[in-house]
XYZ file of C-alpha atoms in Angstrom:
184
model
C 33.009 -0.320 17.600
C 31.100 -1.367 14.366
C 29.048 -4.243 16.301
C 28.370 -1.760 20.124
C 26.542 0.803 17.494
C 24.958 -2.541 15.674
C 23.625 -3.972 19.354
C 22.904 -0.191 20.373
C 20.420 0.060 17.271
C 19.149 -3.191 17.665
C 18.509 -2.374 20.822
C 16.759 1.507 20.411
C 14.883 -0.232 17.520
C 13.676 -2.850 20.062
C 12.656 -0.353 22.392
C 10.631 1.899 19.810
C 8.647 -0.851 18.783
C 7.824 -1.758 22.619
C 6.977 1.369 23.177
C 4.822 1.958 20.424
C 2.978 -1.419 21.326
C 2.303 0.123 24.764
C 1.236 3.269 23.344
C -1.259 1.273 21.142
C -2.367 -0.218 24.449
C -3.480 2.952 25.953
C -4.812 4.275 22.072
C -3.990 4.169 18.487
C -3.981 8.601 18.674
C -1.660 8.373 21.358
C 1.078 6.087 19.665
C 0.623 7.751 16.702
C 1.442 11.185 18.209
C 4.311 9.267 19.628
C 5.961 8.887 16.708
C 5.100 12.308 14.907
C 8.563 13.988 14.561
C 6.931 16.755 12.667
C 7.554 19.154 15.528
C 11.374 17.624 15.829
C 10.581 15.659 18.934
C 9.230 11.922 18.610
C 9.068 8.739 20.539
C 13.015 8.780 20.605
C 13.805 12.255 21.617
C 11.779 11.163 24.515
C 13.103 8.262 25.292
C 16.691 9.682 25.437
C 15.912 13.202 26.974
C 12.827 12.583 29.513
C 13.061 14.305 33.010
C 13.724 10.902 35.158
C 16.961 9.776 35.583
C 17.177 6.919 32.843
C 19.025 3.601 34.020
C 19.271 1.947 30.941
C 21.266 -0.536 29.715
C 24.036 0.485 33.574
C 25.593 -1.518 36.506
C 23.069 -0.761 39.598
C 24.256 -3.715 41.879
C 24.256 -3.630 45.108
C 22.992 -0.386 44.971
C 20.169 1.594 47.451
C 16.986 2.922 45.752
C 15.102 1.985 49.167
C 11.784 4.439 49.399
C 12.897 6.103 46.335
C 10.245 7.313 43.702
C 11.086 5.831 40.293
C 8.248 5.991 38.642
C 8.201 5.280 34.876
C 11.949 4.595 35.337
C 13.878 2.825 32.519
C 16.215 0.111 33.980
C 16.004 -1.654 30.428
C 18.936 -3.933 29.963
C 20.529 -2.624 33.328
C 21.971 -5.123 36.120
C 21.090 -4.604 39.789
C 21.820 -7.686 41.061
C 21.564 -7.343 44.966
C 20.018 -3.495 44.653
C 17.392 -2.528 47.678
C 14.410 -1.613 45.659
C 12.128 -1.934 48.872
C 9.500 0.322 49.453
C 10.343 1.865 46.485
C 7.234 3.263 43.863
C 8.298 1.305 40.945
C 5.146 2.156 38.963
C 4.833 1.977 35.100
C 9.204 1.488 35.210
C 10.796 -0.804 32.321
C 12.828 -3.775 33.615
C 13.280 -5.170 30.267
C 15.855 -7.488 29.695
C 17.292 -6.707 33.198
C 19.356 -8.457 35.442
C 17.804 -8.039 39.087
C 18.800 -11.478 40.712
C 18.586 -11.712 44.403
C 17.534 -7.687 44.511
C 14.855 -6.752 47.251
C 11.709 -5.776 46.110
C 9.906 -6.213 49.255
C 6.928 -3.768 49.524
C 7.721 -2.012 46.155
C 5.258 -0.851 43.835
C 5.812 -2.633 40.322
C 2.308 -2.185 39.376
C 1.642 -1.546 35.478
C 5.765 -2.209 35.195
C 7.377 -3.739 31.831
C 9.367 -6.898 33.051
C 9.699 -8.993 30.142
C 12.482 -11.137 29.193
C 14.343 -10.236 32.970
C 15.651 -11.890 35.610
C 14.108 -11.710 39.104
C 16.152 -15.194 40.066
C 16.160 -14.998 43.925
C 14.210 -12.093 44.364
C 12.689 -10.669 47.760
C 9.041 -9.814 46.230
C 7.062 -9.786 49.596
C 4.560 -7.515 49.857
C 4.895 -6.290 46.230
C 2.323 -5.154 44.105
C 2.896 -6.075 40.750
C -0.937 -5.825 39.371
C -0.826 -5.039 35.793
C 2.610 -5.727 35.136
C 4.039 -7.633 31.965
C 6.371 -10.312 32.883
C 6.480 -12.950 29.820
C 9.944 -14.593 29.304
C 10.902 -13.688 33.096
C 12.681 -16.240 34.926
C 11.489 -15.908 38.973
C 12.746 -19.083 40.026
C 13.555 -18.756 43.909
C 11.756 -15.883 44.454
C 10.292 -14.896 47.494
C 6.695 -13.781 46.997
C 5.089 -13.952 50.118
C 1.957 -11.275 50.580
C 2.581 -10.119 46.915
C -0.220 -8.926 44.471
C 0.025 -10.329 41.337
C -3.181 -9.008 39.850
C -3.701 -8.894 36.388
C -0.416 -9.490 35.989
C 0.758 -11.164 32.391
C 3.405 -14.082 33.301
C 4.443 -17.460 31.115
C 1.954 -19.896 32.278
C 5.298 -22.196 33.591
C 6.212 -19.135 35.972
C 2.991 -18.999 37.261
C 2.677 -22.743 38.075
C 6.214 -22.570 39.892
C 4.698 -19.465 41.884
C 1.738 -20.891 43.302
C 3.647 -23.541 44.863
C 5.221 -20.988 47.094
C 1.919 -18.780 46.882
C 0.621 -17.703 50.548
C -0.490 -14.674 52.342
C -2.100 -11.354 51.548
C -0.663 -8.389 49.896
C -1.121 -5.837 53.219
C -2.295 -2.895 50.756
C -5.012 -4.727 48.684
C -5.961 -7.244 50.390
C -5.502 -9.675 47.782
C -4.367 -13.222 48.333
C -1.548 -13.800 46.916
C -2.660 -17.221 45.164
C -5.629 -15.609 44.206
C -4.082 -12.890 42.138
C -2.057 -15.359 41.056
C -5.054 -17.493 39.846
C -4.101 -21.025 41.730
């Protein structure tokens, strides 16, 4: 029991300090009202207790989120290995240090989504939009990415070479190229 709380407060203490560097991202008053627990509600209380249904760190394989709107979603740590995310608005969620091998993702909005250190092994990403998103440490080896919108997206350099090999088509919604959002 001793080392579950240990990894759970590794973890939460992980998350704060991700959070807190997106909140710095969208301004220092912002993050800093984040973390004011004057009022006895900060950064944490809402993290635990937001109005979304919170993911985090559970067993979604195989299961159907088709359509669904999950916006700012946390699947954080969670597995959905073989989940139907397609056509689902995905925007601003938190994959971090998911599991989402061989999940469909086709037509999803992931823009603006936090993706780092997940894998998206196998993954059906055609027709995505993932503009904005932050995907460094992500493993998307054998993905499908046909038509998807990569723009401004933040990937390892190595991931980005692999992806332009398969790069073609043009995201249906932007009308971005997929190699060009890719920069190829």
């Amino acid at each position: 029991m001793p080392n579950l709380l240990l990894s759970l407060r590794r973890w939460l203490n992980h998350f704060l300090i991700s959070a807190l560097l997106i909140g710095l991202a969208v301004g220092p008053i912002e993050a800093v009202q984040a973390l004011d627990t004057s009022s006895g509600v900060g950064l944490q209380d809402k993290a635990l207790f937001q109005e979304r249904v919170d993911y985090t760190l559970t067993n979604q394989s195989g299961h159907d989120f088709h359509g669904q709107d999950l916006r700012n979603t946390s699947f954080a740590g969670a597995v959905g290995r073989g989940g139907d995310f397609s056509a689902a608005d995905l925007h601003g969620a938190i994959f971090t240090q998911g599991a989402f091998a061989d999940a469909d993702f086709r037509g999803a909005d992931l823009s603006d989504a936090l993706m780092d250190r997940a894998d998206f092994t196998g993954t059906d990403l055609r027709e995505a939009l993932l503009s904005g998103v932050i995907a460094s440490g992500s493993s998307f080896a054998g993905a499908r990415i046909e038509g998807a919108d990569f723009s401004d997206a933040l990937l390892d350099r190595d991931d980005v070479r692999r992806l332009c090999q398969d790069a073609e088509g043009v995201h249906p919604g932007t009308g971005v190229a997929t190699r060009d959002s890719l920069g190829c």
